[in-house]
PDB file of C-alpha atoms and ligand atoms in Angstrom:
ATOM      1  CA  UNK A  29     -37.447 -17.525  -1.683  1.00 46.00           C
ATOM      2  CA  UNK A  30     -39.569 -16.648   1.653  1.00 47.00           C
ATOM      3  CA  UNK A  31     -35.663 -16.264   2.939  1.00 54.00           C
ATOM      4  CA  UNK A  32     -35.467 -13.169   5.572  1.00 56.00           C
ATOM      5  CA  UNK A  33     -32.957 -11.349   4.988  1.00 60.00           C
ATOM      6  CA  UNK A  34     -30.635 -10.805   8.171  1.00 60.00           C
ATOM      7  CA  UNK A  35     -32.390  -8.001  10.379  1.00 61.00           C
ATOM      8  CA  UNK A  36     -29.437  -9.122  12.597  1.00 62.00           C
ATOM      9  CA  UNK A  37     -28.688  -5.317  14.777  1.00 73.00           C
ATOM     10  CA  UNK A  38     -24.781  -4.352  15.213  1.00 90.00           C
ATOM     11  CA  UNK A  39     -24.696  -0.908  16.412  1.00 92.00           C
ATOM     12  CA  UNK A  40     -21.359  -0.120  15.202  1.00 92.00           C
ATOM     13  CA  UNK A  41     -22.602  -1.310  11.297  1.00 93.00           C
ATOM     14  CA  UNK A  42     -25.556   0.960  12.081  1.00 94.00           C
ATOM     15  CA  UNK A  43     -23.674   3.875  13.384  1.00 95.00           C
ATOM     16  CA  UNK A  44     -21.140   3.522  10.341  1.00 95.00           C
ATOM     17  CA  UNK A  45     -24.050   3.807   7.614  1.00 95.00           C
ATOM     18  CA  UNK A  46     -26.057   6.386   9.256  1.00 96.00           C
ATOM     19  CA  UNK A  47     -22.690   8.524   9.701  1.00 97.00           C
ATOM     20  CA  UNK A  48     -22.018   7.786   6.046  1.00 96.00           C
ATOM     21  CA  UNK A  49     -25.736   8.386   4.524  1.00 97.00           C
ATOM     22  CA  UNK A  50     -25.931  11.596   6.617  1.00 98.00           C
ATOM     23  CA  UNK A  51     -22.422  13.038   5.281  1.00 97.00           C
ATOM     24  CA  UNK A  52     -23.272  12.063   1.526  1.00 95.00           C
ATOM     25  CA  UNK A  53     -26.706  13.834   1.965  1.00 96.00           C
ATOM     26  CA  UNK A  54     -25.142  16.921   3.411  1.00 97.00           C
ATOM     27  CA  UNK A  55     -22.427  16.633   0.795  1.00 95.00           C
ATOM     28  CA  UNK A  56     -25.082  16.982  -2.224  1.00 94.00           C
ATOM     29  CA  UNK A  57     -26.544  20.228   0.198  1.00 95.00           C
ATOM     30  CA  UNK A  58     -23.695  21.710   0.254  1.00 97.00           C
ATOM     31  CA  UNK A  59     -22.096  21.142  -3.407  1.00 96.00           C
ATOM     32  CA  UNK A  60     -25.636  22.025  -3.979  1.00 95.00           C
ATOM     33  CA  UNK A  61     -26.060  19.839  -7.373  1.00 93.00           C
ATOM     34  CA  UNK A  62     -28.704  20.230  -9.461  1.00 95.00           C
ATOM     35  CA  UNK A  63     -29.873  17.066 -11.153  1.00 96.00           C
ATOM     36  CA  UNK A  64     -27.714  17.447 -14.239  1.00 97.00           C
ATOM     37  CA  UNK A  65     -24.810  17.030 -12.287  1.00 96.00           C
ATOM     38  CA  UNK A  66     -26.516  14.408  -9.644  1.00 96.00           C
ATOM     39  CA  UNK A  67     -27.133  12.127 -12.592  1.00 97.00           C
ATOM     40  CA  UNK A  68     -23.390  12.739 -13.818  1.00 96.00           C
ATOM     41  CA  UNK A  69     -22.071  11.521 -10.516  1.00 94.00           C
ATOM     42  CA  UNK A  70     -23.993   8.619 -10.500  1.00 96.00           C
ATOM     43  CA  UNK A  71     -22.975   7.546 -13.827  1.00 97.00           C
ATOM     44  CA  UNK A  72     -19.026   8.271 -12.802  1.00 96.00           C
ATOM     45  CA  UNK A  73     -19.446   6.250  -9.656  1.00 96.00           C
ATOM     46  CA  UNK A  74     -21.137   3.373 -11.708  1.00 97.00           C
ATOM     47  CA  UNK A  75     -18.643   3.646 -14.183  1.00 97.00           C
ATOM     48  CA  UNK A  76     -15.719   3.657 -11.495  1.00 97.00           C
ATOM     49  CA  UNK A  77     -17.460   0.357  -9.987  1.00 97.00           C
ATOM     50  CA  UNK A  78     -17.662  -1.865 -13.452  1.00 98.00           C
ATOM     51  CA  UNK A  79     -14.192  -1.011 -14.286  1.00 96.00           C
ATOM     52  CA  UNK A  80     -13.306  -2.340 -10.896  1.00 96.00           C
ATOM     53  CA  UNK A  81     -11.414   0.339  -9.999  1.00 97.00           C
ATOM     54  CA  UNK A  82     -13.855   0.998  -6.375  1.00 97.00           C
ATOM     55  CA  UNK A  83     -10.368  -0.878  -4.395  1.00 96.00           C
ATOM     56  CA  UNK A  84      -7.846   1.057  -6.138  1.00 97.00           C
ATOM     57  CA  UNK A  85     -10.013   4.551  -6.115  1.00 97.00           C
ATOM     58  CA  UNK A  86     -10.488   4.221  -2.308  1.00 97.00           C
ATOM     59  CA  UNK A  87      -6.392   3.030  -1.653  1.00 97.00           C
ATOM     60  CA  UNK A  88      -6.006   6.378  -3.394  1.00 97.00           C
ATOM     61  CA  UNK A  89      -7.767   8.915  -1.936  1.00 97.00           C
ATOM     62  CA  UNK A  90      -9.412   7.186   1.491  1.00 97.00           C
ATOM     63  CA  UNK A  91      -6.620   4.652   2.965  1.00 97.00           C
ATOM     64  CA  UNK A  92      -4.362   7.231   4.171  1.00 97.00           C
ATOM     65  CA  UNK A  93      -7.427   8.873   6.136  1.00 96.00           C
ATOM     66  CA  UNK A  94      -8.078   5.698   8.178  1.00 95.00           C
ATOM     67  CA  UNK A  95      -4.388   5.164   9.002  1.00 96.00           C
ATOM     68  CA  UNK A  96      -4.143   8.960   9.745  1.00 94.00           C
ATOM     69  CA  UNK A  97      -6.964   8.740  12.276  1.00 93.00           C
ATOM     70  CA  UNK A  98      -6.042   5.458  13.824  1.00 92.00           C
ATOM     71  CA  UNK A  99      -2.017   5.524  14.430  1.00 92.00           C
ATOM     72  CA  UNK A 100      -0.785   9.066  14.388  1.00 89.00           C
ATOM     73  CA  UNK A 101       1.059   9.339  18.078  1.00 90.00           C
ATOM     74  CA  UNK A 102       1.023   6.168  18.634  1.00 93.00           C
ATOM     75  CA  UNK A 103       4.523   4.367  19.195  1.00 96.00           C
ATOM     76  CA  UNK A 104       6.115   2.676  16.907  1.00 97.00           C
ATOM     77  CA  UNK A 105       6.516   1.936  13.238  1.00 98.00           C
ATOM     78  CA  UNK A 106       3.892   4.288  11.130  1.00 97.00           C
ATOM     79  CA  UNK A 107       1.840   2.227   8.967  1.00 98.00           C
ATOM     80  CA  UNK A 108       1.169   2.948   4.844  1.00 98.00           C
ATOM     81  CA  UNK A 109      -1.127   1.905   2.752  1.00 98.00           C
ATOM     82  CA  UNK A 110      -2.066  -1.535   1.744  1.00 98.00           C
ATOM     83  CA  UNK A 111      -3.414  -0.179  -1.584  1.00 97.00           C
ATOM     84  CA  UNK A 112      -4.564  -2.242  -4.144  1.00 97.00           C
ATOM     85  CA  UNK A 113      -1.963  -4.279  -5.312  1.00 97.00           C
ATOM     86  CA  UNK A 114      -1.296  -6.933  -2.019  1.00 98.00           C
ATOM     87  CA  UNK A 115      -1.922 -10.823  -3.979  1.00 98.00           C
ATOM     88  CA  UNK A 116      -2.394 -13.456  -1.558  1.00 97.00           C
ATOM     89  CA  UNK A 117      -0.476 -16.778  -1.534  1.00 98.00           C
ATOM     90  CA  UNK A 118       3.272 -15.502  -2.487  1.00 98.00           C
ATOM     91  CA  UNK A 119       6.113 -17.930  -2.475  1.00 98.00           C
ATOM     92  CA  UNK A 120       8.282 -18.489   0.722  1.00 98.00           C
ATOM     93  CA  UNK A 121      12.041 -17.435   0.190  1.00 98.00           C
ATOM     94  CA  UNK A 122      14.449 -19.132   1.883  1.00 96.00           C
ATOM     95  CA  UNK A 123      18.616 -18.619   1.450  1.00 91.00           C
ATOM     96  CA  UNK A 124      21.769 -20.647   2.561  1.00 84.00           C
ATOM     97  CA  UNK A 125      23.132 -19.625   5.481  1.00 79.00           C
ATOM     98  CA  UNK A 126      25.206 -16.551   4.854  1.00 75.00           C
ATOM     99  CA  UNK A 127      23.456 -15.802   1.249  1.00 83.00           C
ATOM    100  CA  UNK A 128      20.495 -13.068   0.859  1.00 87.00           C
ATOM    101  CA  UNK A 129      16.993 -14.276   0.510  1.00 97.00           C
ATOM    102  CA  UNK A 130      16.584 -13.118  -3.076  1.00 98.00           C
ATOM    103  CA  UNK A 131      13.073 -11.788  -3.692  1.00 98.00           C
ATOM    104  CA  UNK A 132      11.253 -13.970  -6.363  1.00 98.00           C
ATOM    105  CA  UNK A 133      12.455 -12.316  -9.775  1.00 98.00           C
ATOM    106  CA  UNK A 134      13.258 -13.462 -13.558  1.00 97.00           C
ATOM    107  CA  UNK A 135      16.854 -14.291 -14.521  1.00 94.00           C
ATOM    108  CA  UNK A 136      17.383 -10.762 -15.910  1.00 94.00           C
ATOM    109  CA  UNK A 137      15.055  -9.220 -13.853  1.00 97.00           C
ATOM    110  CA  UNK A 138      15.601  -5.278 -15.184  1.00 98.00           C
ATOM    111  CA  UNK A 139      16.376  -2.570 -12.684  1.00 98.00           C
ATOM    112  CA  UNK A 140      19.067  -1.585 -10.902  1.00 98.00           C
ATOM    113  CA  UNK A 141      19.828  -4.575  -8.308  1.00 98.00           C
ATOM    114  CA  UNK A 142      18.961  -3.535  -4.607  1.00 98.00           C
ATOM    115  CA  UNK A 143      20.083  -5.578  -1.320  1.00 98.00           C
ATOM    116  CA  UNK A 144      17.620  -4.265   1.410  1.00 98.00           C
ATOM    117  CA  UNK A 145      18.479  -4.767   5.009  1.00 98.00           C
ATOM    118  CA  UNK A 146      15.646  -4.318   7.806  1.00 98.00           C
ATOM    119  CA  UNK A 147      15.780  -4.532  11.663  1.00 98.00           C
ATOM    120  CA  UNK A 148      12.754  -5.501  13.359  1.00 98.00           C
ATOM    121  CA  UNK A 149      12.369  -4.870  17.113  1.00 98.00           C
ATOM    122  CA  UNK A 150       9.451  -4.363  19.379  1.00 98.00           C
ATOM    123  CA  UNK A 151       8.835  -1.046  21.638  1.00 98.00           C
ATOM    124  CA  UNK A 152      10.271  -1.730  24.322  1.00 97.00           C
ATOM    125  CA  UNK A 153      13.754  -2.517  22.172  1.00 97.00           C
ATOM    126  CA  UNK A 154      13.379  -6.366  21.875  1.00 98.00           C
ATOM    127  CA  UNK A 155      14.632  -7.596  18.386  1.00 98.00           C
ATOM    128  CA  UNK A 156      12.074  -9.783  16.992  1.00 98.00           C
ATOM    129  CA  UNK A 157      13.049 -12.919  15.878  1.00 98.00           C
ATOM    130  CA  UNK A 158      11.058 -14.918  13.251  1.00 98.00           C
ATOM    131  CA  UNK A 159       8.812 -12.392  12.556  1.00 98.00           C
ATOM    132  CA  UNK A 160       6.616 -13.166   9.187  1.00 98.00           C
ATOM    133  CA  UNK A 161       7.745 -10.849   6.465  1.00 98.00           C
ATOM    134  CA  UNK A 162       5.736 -10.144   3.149  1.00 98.00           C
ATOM    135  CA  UNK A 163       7.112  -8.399   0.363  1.00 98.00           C
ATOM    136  CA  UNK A 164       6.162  -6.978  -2.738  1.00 98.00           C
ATOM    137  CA  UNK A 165       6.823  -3.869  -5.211  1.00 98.00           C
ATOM    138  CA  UNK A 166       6.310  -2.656  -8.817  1.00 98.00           C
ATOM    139  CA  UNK A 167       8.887  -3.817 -11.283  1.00 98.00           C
ATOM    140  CA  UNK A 168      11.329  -1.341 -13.952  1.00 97.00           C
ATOM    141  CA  UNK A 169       8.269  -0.917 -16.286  1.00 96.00           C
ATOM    142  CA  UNK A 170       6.317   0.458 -13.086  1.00 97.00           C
ATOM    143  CA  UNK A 171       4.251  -2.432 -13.168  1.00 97.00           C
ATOM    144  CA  UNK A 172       2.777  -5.147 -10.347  1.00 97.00           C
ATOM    145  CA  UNK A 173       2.882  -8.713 -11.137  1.00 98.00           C
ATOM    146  CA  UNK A 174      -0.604 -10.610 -10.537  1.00 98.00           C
ATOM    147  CA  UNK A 175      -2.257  -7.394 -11.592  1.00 95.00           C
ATOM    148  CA  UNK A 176      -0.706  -5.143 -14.510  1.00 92.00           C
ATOM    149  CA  UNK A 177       2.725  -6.352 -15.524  1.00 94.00           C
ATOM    150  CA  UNK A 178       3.769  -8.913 -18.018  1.00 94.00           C
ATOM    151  CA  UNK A 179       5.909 -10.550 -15.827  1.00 97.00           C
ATOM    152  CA  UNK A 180       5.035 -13.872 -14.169  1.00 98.00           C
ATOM    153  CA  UNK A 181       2.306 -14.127 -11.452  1.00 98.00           C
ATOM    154  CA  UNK A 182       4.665 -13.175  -7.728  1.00 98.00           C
ATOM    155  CA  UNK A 183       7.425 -11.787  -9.859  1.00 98.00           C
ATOM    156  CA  UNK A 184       9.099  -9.758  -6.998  1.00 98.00           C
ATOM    157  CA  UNK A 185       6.506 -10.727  -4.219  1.00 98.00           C
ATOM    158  CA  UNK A 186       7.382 -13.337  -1.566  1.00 98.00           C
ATOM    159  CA  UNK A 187       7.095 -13.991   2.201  1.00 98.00           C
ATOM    160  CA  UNK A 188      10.090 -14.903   4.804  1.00 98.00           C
ATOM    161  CA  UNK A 189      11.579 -14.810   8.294  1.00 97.00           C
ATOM    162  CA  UNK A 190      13.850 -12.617  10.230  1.00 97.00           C
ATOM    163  CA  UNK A 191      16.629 -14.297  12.098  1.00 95.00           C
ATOM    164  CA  UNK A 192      17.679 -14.725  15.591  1.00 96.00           C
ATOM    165  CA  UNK A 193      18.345 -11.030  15.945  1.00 97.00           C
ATOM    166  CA  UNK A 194      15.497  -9.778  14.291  1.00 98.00           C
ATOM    167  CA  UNK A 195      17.254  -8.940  10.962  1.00 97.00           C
ATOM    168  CA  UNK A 196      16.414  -9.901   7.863  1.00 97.00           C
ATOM    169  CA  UNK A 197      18.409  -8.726   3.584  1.00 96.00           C
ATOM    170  CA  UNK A 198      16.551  -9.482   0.545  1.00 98.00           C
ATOM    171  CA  UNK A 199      18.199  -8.718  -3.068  1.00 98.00           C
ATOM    172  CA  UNK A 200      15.908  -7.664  -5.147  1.00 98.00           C
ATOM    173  CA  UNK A 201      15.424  -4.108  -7.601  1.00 98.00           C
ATOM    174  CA  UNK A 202      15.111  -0.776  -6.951  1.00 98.00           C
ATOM    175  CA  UNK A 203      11.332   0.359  -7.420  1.00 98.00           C
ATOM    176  CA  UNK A 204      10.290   2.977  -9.786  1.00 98.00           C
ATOM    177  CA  UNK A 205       7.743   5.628  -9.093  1.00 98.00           C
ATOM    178  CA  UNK A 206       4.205   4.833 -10.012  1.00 95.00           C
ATOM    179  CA  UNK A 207       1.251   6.249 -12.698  1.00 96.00           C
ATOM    180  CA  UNK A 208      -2.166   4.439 -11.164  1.00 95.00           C
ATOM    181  CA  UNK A 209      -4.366   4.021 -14.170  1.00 94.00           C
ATOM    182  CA  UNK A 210      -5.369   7.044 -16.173  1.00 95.00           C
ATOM    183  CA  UNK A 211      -7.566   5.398 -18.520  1.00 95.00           C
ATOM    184  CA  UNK A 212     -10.157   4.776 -16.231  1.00 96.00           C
ATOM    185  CA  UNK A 213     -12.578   6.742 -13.956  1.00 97.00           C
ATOM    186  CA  UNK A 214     -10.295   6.777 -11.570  1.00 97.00           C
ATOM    187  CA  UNK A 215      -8.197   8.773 -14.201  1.00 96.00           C
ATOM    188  CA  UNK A 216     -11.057  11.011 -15.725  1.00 94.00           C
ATOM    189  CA  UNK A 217     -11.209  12.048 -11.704  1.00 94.00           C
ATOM    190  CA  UNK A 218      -7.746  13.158 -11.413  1.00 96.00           C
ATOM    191  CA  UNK A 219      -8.309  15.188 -14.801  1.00 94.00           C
ATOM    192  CA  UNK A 220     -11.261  17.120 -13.020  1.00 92.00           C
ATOM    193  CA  UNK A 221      -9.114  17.451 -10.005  1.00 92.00           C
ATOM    194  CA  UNK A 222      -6.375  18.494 -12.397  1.00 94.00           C
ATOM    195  CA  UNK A 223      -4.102  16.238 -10.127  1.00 95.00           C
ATOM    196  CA  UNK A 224      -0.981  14.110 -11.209  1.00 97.00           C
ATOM    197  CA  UNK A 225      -1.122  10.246 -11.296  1.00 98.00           C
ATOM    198  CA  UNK A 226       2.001   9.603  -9.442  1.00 98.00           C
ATOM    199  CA  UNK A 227       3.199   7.521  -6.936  1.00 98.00           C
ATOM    200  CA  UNK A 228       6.757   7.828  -5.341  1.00 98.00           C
ATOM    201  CA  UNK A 229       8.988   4.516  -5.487  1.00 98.00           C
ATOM    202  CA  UNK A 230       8.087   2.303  -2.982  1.00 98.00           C
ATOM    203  CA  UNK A 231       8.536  -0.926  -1.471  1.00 98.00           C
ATOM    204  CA  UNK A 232       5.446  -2.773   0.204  1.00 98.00           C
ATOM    205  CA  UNK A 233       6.007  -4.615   3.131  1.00 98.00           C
ATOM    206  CA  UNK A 234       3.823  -6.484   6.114  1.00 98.00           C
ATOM    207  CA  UNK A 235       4.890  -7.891   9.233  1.00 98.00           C
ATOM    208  CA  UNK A 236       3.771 -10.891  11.602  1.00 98.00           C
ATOM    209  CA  UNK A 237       4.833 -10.861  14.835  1.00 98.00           C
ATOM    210  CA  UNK A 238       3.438 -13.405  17.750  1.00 96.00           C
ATOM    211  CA  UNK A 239       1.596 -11.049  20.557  1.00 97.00           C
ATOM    212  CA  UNK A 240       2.381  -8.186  18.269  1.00 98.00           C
ATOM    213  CA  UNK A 241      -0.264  -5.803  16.308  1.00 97.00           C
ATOM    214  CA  UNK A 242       0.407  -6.650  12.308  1.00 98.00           C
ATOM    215  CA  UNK A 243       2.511  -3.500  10.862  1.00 98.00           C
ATOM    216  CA  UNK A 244       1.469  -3.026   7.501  1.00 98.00           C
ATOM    217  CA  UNK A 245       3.849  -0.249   6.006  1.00 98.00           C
ATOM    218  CA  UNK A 246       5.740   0.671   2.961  1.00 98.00           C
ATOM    219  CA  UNK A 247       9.573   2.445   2.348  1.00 98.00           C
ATOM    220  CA  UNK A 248      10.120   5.570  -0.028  1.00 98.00           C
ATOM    221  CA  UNK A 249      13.777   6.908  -1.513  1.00 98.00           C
ATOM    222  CA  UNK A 250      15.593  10.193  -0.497  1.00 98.00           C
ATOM    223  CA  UNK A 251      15.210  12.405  -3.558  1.00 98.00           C
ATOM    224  CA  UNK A 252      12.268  11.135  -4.830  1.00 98.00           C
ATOM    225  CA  UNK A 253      10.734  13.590  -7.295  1.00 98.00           C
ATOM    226  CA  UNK A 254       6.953  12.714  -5.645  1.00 98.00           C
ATOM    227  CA  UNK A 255       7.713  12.111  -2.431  1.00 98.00           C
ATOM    228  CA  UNK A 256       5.794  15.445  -1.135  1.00 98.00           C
ATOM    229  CA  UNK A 257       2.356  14.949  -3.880  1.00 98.00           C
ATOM    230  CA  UNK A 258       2.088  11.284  -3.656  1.00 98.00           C
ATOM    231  CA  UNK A 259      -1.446  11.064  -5.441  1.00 98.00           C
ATOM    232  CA  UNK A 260      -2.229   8.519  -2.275  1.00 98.00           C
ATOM    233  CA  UNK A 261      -0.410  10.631   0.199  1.00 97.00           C
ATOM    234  CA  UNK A 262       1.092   7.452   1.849  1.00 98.00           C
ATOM    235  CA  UNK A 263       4.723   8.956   2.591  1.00 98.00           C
ATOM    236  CA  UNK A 264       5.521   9.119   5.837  1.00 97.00           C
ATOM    237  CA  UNK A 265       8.926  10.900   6.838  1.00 97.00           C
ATOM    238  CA  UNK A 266       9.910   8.068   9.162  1.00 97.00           C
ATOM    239  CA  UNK A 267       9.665   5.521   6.561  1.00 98.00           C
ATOM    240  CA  UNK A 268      12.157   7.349   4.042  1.00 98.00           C
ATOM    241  CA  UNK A 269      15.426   5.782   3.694  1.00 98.00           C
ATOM    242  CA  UNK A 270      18.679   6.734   1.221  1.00 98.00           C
ATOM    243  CA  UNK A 271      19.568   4.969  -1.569  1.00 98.00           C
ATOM    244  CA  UNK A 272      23.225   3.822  -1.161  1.00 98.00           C
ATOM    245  CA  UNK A 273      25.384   3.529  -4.167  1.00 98.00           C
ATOM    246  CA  UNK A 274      27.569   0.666  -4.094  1.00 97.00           C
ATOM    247  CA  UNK A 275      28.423   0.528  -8.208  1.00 97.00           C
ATOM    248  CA  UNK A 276      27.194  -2.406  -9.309  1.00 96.00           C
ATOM    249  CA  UNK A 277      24.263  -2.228  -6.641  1.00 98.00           C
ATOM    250  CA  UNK A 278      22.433  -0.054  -4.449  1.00 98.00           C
ATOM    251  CA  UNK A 279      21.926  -0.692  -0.955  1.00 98.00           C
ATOM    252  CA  UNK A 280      19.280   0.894   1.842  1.00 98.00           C
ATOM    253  CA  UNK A 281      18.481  -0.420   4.713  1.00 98.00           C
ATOM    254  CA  UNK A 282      15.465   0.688   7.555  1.00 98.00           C
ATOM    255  CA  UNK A 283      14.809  -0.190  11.218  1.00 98.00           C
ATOM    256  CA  UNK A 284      10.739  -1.484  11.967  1.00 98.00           C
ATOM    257  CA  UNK A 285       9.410  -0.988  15.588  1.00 98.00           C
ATOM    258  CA  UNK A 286       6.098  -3.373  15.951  1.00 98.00           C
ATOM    259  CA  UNK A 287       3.803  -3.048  19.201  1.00 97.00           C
ATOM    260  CA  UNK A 288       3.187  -5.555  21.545  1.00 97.00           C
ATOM    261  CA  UNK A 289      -0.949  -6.074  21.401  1.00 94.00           C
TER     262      UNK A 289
HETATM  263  C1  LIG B 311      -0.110   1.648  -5.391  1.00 77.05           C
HETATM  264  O1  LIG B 311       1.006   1.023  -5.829  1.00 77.05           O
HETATM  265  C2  LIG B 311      -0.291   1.769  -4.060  1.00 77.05           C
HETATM  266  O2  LIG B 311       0.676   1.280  -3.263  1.00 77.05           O
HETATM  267  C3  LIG B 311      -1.409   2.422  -3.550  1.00 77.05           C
HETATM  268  C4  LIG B 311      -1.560   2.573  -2.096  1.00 77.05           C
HETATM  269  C5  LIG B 311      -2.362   2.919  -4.406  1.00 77.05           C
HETATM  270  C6  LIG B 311      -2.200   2.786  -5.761  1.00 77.05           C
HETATM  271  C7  LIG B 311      -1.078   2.152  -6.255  1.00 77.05           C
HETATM  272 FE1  LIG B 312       2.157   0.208  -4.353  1.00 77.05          FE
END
């Protein structure tokens, strides 16, 4: 409607595209596609977009990339993927003094039952108190609430605080490893890459501390069969912990170093 549309420069948004239109370009060079196969790709990619499956697609095989570049040898805690599967708006948990938080879950929530202890300091060894924590994981049938599972919208997602000493134990389940969809394009691609679908067991969790950078991380198990081919290749060694068990539980527990910004 006679509108112009925003001519507004930002170098950076500039350099970005021309970076990425220049590397797809020399991509198709160098695959050297003939038009068969151009037309193919397109149709994948479109394909890949209406199923909605661009987020989880890029999680996948991109996210790790970004991290990679951005915090390897840097101090503290390494940071995992976000991946596809954060829902805003989760519940607050809050406990009695002297009970766990208890992570949102249904009255026979199945899985094996899993208290999860954290420490959460800063770099130069300062416990951080009050910190914002948000949690969420898959549940037994491998599934995410808000997005693929049955279960209730924030089944086994919620947000809460350490305490005084930076601590902070939430009962909850013990995650399950992790098929992303196969049924999709994102699927048909790992069947060309003749590449699994799995994901190790993993919990997903994001912390908020005042004048500190926001770590944004997840924890894998000890003995995980997919800890080394993670289709996303989020594992990090430092963020594997061991799966205590207690008999009628299982207990692990990790340490969290956030730096000051
Ligand atoms: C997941 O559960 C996930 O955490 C990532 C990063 C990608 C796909 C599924
Ligand atoms: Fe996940």
């Amino acid at each position: 409607m006679g509108e112009k549309i925003a001519t507004k420069k930002n170098a950076r948004v500039e350099e970005v595209f021309n970076l990425f239109i220049t590397h797809i370009q020399n991509f198709l060079r160098e695959a050297n596609l003939n038009h068969q196969e151009y037309t193919n790709f397109v149709n994948w990619a479109d394909r890949l977009g209406r199923k909605g499956e661009l987020p989880l697609y890029a999680d996948v095989f991109l996210e790790t990339h970004v991290l990679e570049a951005m915090y390897t040898n840097m101090p503290g805690t390494q940071p995992s993927l976000l991946g596809p599967y954060f829902a805003e708006g989760s519940p607050l948990i809050e406990s009695e003094p002297g009970e766990p938080l208890v992570l949102t879950q249904r009255p026979d929530e199945p899985g094996d039952v899993l208290y999860f202890k954290g420490h959460v300091e800063n770099t130069e060894g300062k416990p951080l108190a009050n910190t914002r924590i948000e949690f969420w994981q898959n549940d037994n049938s491998a599934k995410y609430s808000n997005f693929d599972s049955d279960a209730p919208d924030f089944n086994l997602r919620g947000h809460f605080y350490t305490d005084e000493n930076g601590d902070f134990e939430v009962k909850t389940i013990v995650p399950v490893p992790y098929s992303i969809p196969t049924d999709g394009p994102t699927g048909e691609f790992l069947e060309y890459m003749d590449q699994h679908s799995m994901r190790p067991a993993h919990l997903h969790i994001m912390f908020e501390a005042e004048g500190h950078d926001t770590l944004i991380t997840q924890v894998f198990f000890e003995g995980d069969e997919w800890l080394e081919t993670d289709v996303a290749e989020g594992v990090r060694e430092e963020l594997i912990t061991k799966l205590e068990d207690k008999g009628d539980h299982k207990k692990a527990s990790l340490n969290f170093v956030m730096r000051p910004e």
